[in-house]
Phi, psi and omega in degrees: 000334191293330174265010168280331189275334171283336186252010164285311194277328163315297201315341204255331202242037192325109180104009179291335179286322191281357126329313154331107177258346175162168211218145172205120197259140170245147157239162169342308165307308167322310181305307187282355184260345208258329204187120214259038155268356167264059165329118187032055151074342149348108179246050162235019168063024203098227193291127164258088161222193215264337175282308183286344170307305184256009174205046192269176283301343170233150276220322168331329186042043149119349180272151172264178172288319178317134176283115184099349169284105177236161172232128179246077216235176142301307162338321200260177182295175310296351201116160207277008176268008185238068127019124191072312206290337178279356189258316177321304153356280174333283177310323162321309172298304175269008160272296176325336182249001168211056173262000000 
């Protein structure tokens, strides 16, 4: 797959291949032997589903028990397919907590 997604993204991005500077291929497993919350290589951190959108992993919404200790995750709201929103969230969180 790595050279179909590099020559999708050259088509778009013309000299982009010639940039590689080196590779480094995981497959699922790889993900799951290297860091075992990565069930079959899964990096959203478990269940996607209408309960876990919103109150994965904790009910804490982004705080730890710790005081001043926030979480910013795949793991965290909405999930790791939403790209940013979980550190916006966060950073949300802890402006809110220190207003």
């Amino acid at each position: 797959m790595s050279e179909r997604i590099e020559n999708q993204v050259e088509r778009f991005a013309p000299g982009f291949k010639n940039l590689i500077l080196a590779r480094k291929i995981s497959s699922p497993s790889d993900l799951e032997n290297h860091n075992a919350n990565l069930v079959g290589g899964d990096i959203n951190g478990g269940a996607q589903n209408l309960r876990q959108l919103f109150i994965r992993p904790t009910l804490r919404f982004y705080r730890t028990p710790v005081k001043g200790l926030y979480m910013c995750s795949s793991s965290t709201p909405p999930g790791g397919g939403v790209h940013g929103m979980c550190g916006y969230h966060a950073a949300n969180a802890v402006l809110v907590d220190n207003m």
